[in-house]
Short mmCIF file of C-alpha atoms and ligand atoms in Angstrom, two decimals:
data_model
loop_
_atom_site.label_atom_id
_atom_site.label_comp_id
_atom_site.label_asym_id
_atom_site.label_seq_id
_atom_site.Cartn_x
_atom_site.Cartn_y
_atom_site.Cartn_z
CA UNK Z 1 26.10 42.78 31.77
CA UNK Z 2 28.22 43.23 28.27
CA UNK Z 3 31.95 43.29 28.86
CA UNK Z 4 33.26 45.45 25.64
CA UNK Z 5 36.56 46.29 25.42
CA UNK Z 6 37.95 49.26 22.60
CA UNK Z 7 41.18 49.38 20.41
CA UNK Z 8 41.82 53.14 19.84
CA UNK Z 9 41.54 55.62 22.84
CA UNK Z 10 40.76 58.89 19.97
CA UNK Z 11 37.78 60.57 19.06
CA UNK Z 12 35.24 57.80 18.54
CA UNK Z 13 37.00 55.43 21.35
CA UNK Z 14 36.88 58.12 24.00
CA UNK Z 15 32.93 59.46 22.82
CA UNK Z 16 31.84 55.81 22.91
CA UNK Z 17 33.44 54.92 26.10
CA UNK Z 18 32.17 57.67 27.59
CA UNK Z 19 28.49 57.02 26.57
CA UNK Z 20 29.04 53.29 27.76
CA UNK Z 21 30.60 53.83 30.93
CA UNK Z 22 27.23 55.89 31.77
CA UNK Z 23 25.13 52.64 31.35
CA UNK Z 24 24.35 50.29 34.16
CA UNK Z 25 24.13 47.10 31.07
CA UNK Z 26 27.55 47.58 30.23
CA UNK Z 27 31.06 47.33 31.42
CA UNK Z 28 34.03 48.51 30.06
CA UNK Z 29 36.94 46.18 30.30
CA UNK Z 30 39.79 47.03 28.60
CA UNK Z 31 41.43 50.01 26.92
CA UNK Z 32 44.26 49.31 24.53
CA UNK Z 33 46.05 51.62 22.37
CA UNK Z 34 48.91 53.12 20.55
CA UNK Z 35 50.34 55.33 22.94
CA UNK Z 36 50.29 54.29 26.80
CA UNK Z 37 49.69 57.62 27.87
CA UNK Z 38 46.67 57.75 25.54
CA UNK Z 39 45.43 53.87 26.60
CA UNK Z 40 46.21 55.07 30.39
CA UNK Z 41 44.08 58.53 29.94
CA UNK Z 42 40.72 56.59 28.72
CA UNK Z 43 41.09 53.95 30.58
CA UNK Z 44 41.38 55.74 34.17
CA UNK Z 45 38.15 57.72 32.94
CA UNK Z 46 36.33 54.78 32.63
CA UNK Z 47 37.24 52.38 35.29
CA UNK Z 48 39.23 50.04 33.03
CA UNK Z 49 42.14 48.35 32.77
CA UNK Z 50 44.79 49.29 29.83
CA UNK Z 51 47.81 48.83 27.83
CA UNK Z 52 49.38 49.42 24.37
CA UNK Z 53 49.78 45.60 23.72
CA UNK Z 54 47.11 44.34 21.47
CA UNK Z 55 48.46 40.81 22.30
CA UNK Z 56 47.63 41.40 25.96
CA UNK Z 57 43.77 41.48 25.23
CA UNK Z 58 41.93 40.40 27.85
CA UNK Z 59 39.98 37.30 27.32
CA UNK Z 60 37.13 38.14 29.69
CA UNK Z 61 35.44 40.67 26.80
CA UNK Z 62 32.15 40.28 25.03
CA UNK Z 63 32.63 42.80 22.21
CA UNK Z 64 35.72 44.47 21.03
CA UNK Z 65 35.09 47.16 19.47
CA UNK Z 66 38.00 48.71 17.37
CA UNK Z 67 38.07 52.61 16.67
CA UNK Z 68 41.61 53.04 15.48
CA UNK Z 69 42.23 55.34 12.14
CA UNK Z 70 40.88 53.70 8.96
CA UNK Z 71 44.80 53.13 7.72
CA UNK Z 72 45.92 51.24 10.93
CA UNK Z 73 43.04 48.57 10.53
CA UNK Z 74 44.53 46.00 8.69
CA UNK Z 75 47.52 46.19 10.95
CA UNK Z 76 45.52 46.23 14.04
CA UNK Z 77 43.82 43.01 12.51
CA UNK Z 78 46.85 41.29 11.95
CA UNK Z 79 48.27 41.48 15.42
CA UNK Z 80 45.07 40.39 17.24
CA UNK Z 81 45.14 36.71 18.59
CA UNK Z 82 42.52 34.65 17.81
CA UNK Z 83 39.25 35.63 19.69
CA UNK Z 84 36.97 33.03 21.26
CA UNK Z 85 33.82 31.41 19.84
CA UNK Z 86 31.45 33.84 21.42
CA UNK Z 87 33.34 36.90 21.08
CA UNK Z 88 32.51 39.26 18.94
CA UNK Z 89 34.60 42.15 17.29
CA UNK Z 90 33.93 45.19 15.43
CA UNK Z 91 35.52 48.25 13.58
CA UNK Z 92 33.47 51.77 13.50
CA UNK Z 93 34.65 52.74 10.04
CA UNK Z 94 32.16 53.94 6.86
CA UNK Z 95 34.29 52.95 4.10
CA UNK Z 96 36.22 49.59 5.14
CA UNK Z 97 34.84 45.83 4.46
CA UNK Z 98 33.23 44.14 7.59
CA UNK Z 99 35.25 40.68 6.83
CA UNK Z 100 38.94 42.11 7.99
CA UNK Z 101 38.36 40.34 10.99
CA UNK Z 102 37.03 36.91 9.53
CA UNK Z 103 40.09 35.23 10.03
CA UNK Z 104 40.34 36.37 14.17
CA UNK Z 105 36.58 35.55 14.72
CA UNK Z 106 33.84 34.04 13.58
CA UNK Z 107 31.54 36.77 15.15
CA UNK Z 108 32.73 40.38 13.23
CA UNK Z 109 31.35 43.31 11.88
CA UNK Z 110 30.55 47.17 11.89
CA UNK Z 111 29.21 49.49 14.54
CA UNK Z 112 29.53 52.96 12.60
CA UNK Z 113 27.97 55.90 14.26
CA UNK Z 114 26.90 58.62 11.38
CA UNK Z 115 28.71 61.74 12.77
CA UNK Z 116 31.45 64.11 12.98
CA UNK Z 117 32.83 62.91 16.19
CA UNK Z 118 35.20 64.93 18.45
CA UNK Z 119 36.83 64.13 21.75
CA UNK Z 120 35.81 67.59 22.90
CA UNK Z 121 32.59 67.56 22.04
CA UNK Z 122 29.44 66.32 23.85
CA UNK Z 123 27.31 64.08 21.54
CA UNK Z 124 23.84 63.78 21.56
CA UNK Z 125 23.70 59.93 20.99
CA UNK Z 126 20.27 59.41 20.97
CA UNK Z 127 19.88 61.69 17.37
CA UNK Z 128 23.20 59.79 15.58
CA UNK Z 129 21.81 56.98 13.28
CA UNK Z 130 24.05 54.03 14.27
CA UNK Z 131 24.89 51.37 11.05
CA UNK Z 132 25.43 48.30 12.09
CA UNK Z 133 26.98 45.37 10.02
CA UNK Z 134 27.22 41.64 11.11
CA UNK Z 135 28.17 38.25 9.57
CA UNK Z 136 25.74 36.28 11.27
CA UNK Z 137 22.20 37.28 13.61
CA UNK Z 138 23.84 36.73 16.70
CA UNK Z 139 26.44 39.33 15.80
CA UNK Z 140 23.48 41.26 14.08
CA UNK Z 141 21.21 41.18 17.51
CA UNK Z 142 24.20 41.96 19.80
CA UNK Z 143 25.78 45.20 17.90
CA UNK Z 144 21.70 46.25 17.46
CA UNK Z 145 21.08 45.51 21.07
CA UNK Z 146 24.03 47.28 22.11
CA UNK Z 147 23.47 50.58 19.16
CA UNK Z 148 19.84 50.80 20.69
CA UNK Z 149 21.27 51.59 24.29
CA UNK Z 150 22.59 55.12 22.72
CA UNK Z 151 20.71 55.74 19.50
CA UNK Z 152 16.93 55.87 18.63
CA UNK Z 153 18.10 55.12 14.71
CA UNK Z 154 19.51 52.10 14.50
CA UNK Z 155 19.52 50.30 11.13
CA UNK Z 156 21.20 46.85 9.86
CA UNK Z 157 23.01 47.86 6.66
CA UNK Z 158 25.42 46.21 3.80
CA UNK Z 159 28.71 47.37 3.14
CA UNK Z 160 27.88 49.33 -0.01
CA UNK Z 161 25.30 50.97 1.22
CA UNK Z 162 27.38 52.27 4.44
CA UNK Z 163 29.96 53.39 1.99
CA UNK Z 164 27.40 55.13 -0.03
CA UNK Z 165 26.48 56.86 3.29
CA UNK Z 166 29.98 57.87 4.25
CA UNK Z 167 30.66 58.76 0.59
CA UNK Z 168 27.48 61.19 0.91
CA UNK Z 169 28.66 62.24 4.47
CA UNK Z 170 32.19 63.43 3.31
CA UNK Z 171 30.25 65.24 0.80
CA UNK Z 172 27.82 66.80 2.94
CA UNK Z 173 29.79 67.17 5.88
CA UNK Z 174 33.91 67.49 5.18
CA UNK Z 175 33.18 69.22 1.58
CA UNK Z 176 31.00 72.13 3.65
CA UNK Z 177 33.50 72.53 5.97
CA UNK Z 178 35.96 72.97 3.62
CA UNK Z 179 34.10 75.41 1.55
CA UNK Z 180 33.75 77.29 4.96
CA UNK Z 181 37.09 76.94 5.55
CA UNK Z 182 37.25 79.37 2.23
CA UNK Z 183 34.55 81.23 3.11
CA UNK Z 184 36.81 82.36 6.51
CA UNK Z 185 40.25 82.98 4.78
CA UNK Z 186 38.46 85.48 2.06
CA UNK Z 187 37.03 87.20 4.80
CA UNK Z 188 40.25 87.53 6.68
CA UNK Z 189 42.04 88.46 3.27
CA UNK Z 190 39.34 91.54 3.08
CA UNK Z 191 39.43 92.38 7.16
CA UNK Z 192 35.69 91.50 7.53
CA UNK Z 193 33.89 88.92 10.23
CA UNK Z 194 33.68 86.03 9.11
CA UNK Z 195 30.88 85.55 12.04
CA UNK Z 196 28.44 87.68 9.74
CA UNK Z 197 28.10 84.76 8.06
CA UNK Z 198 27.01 82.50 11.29
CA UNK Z 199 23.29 83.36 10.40
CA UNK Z 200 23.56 82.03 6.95
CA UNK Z 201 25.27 79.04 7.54
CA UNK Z 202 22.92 77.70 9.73
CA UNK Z 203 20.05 79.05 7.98
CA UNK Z 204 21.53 77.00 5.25
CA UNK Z 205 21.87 73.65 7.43
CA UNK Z 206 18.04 74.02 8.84
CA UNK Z 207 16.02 74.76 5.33
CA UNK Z 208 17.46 71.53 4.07
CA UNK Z 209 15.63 69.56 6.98
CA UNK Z 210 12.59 70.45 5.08
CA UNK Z 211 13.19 71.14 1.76
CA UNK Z 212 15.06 68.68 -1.00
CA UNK Z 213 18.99 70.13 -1.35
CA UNK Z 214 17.89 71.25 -4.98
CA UNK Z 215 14.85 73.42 -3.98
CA UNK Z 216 16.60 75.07 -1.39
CA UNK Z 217 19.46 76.51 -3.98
CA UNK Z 218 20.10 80.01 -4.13
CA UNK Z 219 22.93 82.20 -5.51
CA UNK Z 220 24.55 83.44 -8.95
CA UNK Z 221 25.07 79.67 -10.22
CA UNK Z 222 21.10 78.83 -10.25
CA UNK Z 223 19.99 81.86 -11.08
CA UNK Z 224 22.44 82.18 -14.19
CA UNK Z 225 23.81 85.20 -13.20
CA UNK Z 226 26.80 84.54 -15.67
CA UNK Z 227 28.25 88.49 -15.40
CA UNK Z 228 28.17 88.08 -11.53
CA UNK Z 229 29.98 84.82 -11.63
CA UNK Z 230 32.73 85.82 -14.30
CA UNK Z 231 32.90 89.29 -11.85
CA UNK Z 232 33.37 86.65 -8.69
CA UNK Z 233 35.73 84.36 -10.46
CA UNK Z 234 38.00 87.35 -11.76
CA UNK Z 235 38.12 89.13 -8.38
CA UNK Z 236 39.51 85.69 -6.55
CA UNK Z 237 43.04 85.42 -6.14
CA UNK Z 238 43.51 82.38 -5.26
CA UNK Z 239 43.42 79.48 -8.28
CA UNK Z 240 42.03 76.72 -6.66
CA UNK Z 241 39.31 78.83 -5.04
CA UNK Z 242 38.56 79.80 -8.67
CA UNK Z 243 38.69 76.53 -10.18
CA UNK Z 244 36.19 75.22 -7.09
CA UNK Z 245 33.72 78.18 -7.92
CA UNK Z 246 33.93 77.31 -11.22
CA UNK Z 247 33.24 73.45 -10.68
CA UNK Z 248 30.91 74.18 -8.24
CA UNK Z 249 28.70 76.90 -10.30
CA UNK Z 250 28.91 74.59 -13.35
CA UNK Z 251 27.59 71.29 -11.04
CA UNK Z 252 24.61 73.87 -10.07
CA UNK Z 253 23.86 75.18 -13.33
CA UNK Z 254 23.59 71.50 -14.46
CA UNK Z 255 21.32 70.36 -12.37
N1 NAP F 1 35.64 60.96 14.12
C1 NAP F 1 34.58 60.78 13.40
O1 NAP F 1 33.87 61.73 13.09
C2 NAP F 1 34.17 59.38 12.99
C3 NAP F 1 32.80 59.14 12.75
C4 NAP F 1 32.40 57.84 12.41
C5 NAP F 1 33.34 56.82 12.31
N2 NAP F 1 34.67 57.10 12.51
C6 NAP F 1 35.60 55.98 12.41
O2 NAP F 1 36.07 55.66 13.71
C7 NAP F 1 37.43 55.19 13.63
C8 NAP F 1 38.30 56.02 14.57
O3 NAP F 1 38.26 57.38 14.15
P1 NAP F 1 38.70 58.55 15.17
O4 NAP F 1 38.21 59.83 14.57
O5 NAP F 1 38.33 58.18 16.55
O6 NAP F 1 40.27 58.48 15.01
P2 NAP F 1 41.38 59.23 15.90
O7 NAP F 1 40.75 60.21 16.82
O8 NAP F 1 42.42 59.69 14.94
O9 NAP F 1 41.96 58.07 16.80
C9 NAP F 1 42.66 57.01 16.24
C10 NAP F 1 43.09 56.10 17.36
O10 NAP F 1 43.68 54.96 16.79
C11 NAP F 1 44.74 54.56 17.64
N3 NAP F 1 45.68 53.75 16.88
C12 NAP F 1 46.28 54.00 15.71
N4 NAP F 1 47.06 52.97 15.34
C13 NAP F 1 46.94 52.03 16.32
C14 NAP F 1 47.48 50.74 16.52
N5 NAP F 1 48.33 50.21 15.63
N6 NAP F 1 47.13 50.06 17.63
C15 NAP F 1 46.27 50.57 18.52
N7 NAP F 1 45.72 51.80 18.40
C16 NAP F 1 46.04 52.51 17.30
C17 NAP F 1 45.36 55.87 18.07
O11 NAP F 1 46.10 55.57 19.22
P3 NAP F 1 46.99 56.60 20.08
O12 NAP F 1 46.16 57.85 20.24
O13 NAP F 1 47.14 55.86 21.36
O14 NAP F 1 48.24 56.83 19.33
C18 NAP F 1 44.10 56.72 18.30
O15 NAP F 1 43.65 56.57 19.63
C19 NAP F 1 37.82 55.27 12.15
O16 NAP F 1 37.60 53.99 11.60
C20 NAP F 1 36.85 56.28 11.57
O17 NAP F 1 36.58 56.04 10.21
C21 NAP F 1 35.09 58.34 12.85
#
């Protein structure tokens, strides 16, 4: 039985937990974070003890895993006591170095799941590709061990190349989101749904499981529609949704 423990208690804490909690292999130990309330919440839903102390850690865990916001790592780091030979800890972030815990352990790395992660929304584990990270095998064989439980794509990866995946996921992922995020406020500007475009969005999602990004282009940009793209950028309002057509139409023109 693994006894993990989790720093954090928000949207990849509470997802995690959850999926953990489920397993017969695993039990959860200890839920520390921030805000009591918060620590209290998770930790009632999964049978474990809690607090907001991070000095209070409880000794008895195999694997802490630490989902707190990328900014409060390196505080979170700093306040930890020094774990015990076999323990191993862990953050869950794409873009932060695996050694900020080499001077609480001598077991650390990465466990980052490869997905837009919400507390209220279910996750189908077994699709998320799980990265994992490790400064030695036994850390390596653990966090794999442990991915494989949930995932059915788990893969050992560097630093860099995690970055370059989160780099490509807040492209792929936060960038469309905010162009949708556009695509909604023009259509409540011009009182029309923006639901008519539901169809097209995922139509949009789905080609690209089959076809490379750049074959499945369509629109003024690629076809060089210049008149129809001067027409669009006039007609906007709004400058910075003109500069981002602009950018945007350029980047596909140049391809
Ligand atoms: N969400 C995603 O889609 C996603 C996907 C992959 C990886 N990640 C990574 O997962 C990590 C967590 O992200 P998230 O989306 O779960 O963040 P989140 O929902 O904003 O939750 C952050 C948590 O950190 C806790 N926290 C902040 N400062 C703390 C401190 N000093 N001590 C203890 N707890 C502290 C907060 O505690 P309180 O609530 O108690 O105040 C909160 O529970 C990040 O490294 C992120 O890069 C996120």
């Amino acid at each position: 039985m693994m006894r993990v423990s989790f720093i954090g208690s928000g949207n990849v804490a509470t997802q995690l937990a959850l999926a953990f909690y489920a397993m017969d292999s695993i039990n959860i130990v200890q839920i520390i974070s921030r805000t009591q309330n918060n620590a209290r919440k998770l930790g009632k839903q999964v049978h474990a003890s809690y607090t907001n102390q991070i000095q209070d850690l409880n000794p008895e865990t195999d694997l802490i895993l630490v989902a707190v916001n990328d900014d409060a790592l390196f505080k979170v780091a700093k306040s930890l006591p020094i774990l015990d030979a076999g323990q191993i800890i862990c953050h869950c972030a794409g873009s932060v170095q695996s050694t900020i815990f080499k001077d609480k352990s001598h077991n650390f790395g990465c466990f980052y799941p490869l997905q837009t992660i919400s507390k209220s929304r279910d996750i189908e584990w077994d699709q998320v590709p799980v990265l994992i990270t490790s400064n030695n095998p036994f850390v390596d064989k653990t966090l794999v061990r442990l991915a494989q439980c949930l995932s059915n794509h788990v893969q050992s990866v560097n630093d860099e190349q995690r970055m370059a995946l989160h780099v490509a996921a807040v492209f792929s992922c936060n960038f469309s989101n905010a162009m949708y995020q556009i695509g909604a406020r023009i259509c409540e500007d011009n009182q029309v749904p923006f639901t008519y475009l539901h169809p097209l969005i995922k139509e949009t999602a789905q080609k690209i499981l089959n076809l490379h990004p750049r074959e499945a282009q369509t629109g003024p940009a690629i076809r060089n529609d210049t008149w129809i793209i001067n027409k669009h950028t006039k007609w906007l309002k709004d400058q910075t949704h003109r500069d981002i057509y602009y950018t945007l139409s350029a980047f596909i023109q140049n391809q």
